mmCIF file of C-alpha atoms in Angstrom:
data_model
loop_
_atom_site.group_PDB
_atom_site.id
_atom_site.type_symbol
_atom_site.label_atom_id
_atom_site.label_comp_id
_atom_site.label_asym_id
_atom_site.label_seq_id
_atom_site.Cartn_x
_atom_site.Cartn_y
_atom_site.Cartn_z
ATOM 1 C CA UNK A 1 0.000 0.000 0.000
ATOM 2 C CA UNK A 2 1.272 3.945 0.393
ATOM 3 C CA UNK A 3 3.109 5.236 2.980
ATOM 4 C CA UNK A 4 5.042 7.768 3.599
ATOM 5 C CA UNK A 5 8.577 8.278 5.541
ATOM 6 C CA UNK A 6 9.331 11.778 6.885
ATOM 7 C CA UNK A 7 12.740 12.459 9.062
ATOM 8 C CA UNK A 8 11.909 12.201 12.928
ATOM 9 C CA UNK A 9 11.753 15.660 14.762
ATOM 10 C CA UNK A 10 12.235 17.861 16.612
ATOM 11 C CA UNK A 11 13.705 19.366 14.184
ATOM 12 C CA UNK A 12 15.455 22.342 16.179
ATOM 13 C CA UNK A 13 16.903 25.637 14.401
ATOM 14 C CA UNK A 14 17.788 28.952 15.256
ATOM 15 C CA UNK A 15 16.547 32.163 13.072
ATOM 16 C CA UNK A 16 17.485 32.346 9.953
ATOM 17 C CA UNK A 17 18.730 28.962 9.636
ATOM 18 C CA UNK A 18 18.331 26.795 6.356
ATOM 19 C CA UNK A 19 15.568 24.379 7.066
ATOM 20 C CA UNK A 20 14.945 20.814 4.926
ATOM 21 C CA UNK A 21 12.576 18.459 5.967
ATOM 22 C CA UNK A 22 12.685 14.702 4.364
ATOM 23 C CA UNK A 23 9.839 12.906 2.863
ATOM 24 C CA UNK A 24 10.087 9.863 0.344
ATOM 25 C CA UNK A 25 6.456 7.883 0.046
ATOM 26 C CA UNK A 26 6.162 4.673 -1.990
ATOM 27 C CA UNK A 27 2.999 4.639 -4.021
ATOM 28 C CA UNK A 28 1.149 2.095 -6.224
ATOM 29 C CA UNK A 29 -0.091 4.615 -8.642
ATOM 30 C CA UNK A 30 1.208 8.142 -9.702
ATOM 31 C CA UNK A 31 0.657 10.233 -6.969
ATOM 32 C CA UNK A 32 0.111 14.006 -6.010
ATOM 33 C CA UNK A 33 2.590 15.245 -3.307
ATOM 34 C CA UNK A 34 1.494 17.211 -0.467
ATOM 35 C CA UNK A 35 3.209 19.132 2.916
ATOM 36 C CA UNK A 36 0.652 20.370 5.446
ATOM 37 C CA UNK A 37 1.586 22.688 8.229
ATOM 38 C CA UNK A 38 -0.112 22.313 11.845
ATOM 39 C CA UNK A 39 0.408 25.254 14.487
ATOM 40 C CA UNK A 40 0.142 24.680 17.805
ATOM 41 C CA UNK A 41 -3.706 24.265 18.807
ATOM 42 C CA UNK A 42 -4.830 25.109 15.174
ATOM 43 C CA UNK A 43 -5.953 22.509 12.488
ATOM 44 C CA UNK A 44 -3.523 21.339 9.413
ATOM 45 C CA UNK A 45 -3.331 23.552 6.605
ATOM 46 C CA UNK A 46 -2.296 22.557 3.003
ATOM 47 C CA UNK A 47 1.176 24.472 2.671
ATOM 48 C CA UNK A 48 2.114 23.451 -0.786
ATOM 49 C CA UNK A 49 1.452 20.878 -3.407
ATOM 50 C CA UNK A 50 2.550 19.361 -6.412
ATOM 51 C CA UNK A 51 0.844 16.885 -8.825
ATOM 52 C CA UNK A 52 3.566 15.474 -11.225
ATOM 53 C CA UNK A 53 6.985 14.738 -11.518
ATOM 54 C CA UNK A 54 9.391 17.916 -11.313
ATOM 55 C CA UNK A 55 7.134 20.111 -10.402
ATOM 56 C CA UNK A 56 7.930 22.671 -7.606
ATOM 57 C CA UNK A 57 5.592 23.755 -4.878
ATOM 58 C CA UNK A 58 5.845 26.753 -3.157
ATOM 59 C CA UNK A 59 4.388 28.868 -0.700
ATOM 60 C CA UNK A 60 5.244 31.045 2.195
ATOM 61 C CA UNK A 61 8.996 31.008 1.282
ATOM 62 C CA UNK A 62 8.547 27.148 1.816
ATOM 63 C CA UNK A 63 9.681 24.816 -1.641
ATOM 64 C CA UNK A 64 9.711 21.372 -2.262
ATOM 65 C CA UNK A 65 10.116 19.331 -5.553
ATOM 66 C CA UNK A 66 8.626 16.238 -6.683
ATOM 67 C CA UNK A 67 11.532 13.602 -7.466
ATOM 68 C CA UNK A 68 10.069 11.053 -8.776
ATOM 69 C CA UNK A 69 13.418 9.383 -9.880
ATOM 70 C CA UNK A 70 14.288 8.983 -5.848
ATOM 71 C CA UNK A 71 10.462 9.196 -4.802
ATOM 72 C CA UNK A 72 11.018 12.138 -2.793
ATOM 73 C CA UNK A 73 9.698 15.142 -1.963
ATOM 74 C CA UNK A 74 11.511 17.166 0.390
ATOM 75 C CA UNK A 75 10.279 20.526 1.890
ATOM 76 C CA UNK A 76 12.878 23.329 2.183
ATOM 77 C CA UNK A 77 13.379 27.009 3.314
ATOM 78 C CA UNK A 78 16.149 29.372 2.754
ATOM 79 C CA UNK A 79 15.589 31.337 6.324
ATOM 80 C CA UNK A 80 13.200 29.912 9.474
ATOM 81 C CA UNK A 81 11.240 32.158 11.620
ATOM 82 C CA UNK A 82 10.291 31.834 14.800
ATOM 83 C CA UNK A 83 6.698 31.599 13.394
ATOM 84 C CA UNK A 84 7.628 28.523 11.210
ATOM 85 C CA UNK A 85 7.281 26.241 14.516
ATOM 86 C CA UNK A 86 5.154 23.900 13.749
ATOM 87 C CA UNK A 87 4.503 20.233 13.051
ATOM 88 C CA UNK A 88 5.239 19.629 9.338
ATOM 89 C CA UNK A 89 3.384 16.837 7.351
ATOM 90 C CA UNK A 90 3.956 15.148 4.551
ATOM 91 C CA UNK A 91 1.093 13.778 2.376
ATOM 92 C CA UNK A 92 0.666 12.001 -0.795
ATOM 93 C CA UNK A 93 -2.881 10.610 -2.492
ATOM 94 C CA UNK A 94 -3.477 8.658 -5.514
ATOM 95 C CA UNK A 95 -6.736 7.988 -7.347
ATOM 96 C CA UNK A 96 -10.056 10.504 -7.935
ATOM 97 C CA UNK A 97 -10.992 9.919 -4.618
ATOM 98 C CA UNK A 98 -8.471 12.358 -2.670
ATOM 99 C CA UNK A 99 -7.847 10.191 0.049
ATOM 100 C CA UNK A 100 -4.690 11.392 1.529
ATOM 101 C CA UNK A 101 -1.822 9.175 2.963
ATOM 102 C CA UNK A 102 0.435 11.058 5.781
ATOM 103 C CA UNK A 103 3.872 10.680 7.466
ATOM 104 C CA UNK A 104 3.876 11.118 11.187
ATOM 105 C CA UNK A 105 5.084 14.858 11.077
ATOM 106 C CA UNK A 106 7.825 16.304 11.735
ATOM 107 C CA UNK A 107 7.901 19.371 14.732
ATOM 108 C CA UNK A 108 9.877 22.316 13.463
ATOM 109 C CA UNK A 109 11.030 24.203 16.521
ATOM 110 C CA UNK A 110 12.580 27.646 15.937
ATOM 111 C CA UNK A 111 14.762 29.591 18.649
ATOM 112 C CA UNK A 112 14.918 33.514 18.443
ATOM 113 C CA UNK B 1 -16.288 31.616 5.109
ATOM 114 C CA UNK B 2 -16.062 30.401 8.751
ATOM 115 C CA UNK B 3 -13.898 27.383 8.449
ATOM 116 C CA UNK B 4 -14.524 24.359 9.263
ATOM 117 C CA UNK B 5 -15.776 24.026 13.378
ATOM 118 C CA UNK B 6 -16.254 20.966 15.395
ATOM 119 C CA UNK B 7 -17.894 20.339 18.554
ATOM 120 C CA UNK B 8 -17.077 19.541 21.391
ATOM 121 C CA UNK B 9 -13.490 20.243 21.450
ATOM 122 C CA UNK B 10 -12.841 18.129 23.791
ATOM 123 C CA UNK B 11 -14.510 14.866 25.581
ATOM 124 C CA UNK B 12 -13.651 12.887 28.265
ATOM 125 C CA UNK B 13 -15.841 9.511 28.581
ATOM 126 C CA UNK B 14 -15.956 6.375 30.604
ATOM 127 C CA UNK B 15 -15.057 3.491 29.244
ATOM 128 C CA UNK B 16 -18.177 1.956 27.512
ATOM 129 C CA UNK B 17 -20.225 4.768 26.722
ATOM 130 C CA UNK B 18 -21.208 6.107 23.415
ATOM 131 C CA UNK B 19 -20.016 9.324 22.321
ATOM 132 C CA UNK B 20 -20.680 11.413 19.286
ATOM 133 C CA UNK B 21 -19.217 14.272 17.609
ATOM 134 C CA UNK B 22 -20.337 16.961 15.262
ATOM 135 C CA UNK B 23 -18.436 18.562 11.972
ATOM 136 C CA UNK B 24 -19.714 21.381 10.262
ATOM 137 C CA UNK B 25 -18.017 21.823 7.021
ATOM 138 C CA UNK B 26 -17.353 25.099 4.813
ATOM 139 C CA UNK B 27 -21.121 25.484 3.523
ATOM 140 C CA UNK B 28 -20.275 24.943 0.297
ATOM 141 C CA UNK B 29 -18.256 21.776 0.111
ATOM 142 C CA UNK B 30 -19.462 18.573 -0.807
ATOM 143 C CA UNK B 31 -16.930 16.082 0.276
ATOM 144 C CA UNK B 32 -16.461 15.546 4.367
ATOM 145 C CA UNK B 33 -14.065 13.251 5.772
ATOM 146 C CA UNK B 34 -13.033 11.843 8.935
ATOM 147 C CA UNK B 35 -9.586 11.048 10.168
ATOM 148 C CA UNK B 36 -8.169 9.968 13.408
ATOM 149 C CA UNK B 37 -5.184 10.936 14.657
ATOM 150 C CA UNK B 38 -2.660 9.599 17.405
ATOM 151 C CA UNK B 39 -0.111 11.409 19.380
ATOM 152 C CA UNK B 40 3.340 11.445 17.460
ATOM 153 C CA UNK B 41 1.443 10.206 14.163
ATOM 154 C CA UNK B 42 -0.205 11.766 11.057
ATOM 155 C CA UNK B 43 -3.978 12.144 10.829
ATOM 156 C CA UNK B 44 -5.596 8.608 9.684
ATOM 157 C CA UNK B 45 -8.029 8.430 7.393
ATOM 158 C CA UNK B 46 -11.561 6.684 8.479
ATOM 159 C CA UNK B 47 -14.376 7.862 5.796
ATOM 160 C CA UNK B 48 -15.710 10.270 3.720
ATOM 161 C CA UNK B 49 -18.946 11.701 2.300
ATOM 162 C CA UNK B 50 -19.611 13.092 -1.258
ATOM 163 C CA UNK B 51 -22.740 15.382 -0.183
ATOM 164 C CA UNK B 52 -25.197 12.533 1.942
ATOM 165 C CA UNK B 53 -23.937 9.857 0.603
ATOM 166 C CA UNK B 54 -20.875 7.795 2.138
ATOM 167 C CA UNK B 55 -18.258 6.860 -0.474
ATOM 168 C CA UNK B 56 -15.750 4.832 1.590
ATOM 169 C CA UNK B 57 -16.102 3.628 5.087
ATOM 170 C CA UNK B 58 -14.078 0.265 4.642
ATOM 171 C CA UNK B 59 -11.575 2.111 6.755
ATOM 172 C CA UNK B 60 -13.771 2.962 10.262
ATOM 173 C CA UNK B 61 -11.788 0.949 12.389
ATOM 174 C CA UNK B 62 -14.624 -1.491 13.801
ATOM 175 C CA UNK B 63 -18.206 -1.889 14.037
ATOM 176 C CA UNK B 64 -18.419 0.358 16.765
ATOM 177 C CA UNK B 65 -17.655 3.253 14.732
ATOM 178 C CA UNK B 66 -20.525 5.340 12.252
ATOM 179 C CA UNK B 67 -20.407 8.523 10.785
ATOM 180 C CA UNK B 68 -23.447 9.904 8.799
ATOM 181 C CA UNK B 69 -24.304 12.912 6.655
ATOM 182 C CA UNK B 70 -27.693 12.938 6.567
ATOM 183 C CA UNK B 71 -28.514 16.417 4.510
ATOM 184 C CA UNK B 72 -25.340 16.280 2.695
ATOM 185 C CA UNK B 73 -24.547 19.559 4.942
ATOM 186 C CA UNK B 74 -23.308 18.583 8.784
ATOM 187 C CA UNK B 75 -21.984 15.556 9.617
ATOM 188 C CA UNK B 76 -21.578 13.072 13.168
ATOM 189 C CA UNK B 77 -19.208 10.570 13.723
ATOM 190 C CA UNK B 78 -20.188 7.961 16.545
ATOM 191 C CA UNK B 79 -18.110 5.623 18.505
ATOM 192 C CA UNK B 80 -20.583 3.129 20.337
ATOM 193 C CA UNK B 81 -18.648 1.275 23.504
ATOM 194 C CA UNK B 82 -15.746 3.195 23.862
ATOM 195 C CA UNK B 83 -12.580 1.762 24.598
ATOM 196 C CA UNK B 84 -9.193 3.208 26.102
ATOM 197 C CA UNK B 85 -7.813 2.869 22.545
ATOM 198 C CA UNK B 86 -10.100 5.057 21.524
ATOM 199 C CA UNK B 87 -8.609 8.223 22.869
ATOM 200 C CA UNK B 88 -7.023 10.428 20.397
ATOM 201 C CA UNK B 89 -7.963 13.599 18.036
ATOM 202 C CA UNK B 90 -10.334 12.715 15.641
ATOM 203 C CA UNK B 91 -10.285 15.735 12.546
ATOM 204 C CA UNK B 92 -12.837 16.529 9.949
ATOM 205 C CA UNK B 93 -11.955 18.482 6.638
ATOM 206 C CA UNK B 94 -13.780 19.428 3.922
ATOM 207 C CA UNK B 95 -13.555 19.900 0.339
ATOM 208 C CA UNK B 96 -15.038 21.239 -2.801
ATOM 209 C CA UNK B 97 -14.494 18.380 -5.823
ATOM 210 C CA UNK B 98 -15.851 19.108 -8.848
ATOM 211 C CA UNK B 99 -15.494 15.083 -10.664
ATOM 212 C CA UNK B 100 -11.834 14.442 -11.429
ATOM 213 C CA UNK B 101 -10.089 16.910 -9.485
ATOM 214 C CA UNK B 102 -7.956 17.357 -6.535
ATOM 215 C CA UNK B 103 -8.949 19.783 -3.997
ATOM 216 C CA UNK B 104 -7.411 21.293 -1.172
ATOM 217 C CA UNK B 105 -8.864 19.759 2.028
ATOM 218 C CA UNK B 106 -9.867 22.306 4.844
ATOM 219 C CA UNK B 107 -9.561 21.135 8.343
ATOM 220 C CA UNK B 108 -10.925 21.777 11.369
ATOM 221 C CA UNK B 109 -8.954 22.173 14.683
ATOM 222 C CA UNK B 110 -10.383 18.657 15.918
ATOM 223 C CA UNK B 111 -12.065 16.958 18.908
ATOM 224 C CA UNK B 112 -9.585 15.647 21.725
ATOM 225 C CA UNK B 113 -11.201 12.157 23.050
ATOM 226 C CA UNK B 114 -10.148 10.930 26.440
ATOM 227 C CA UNK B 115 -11.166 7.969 27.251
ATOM 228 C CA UNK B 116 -11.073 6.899 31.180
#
């Protein structure tokens, strides 16, 4: 079935760090890619998403690219704010149905 | 556009009671799903509605578990019996699908189930 692998957090970083979060999935079909963003006591939010090889989400200053040569899709920003911590997810869903698979998250914690 | 809210935020039950839960979606959306989701783990997917009717539900996680949408507009999820293993955040979203295409899903902030 699908699944998907993100690194294990915390992830800890101090401002204006580089940030990259793994995420490879391994999918049946030909997937769409997807990283959701949970603040603390809020619900997830899609952050970005891409829906075929090579393409580059982006949002927020946030990037990742779908690899589908190394099944990856790892998020990435060029400077962390404080206001970045958060728990990151990873997604990925195949089919007309939208059914979304997710990694366990990965907490982004960012130091002043 | 009020997001999408869910009540209670937070129950705490006795082993073996029933317990239900309420979703209301963005008003215009017609697809409403149900996940669960476990400390240190991402949100897991249970069922989902397209309007009233239930498209997938193969993935409630017993018999003890129903969810309904019965004017295609709010929507309950029930857990009959409950269990210790039970406890966890259960999240609704809710999306706007026209056939064929994927749609952002819209989440709420969940309902935290204890379960003593």
């Amino acid at each position: 079935g699908d699944s998907v692998t993100q690194m294990e957090g915390p992830v800890t970083l101090s401002e204006e760090a580089f940030l990259t979060i793994n995420c490879t999935y391994t999918a049946t079909g030909y997937p769409s890619l997807f990283w959701y963003v949970q603040y603390p006591g809020e619900g997830l939010q899609l952050l970005l998403k891409a829906t075929k090889a090579d393409d580059k989400g982006s949002n927020k200053g946030f990037e990742a690219t779908y690899r589908k040569e190394t099944t990856s899709f790892h998020l990435e920003k060029g400077s962390v704010q404080v206001s970045d911590s958060a728990v990151y997810f990873c997604a990925l869903s195949t089919g007309g149905s939208y059914i979304p698979t997710f990694g366990r998250g990965t907490s982004l914690i960012v130091h002043p | 556009d009020t997001g999408v809210s869910q009540d209670p935020r937070h129950k705490i039950t006795k082993r073996g009671q029933n317990v239900t839960f309420r979703c209301d979606p963005i008003s215009e959306h017609n697809r409403l799903y149900w996940y669960r989701q476990t400390l240190g783990q991402g949100p897991e997917f249970l069922t989902y509605f397209q309007n009233e009717a239930q498209l997938e539900k193969s993935r409630l996680l017993s018999d003890r578990f129903s969810a309904e949408r019965p004017k295609g507009s709010f929507s309950t999820l029930e857990i009959q019996r409950t269990e210790q293993g039970d406890s966890a955040m259960y999240l609704c979203a809710s999306s706007l699908n026209p056939s064929g295409a994927i749609y952002e899903q819209y989440f709420g902030p969940g309902t935290r189930l204890t379960v003593t």
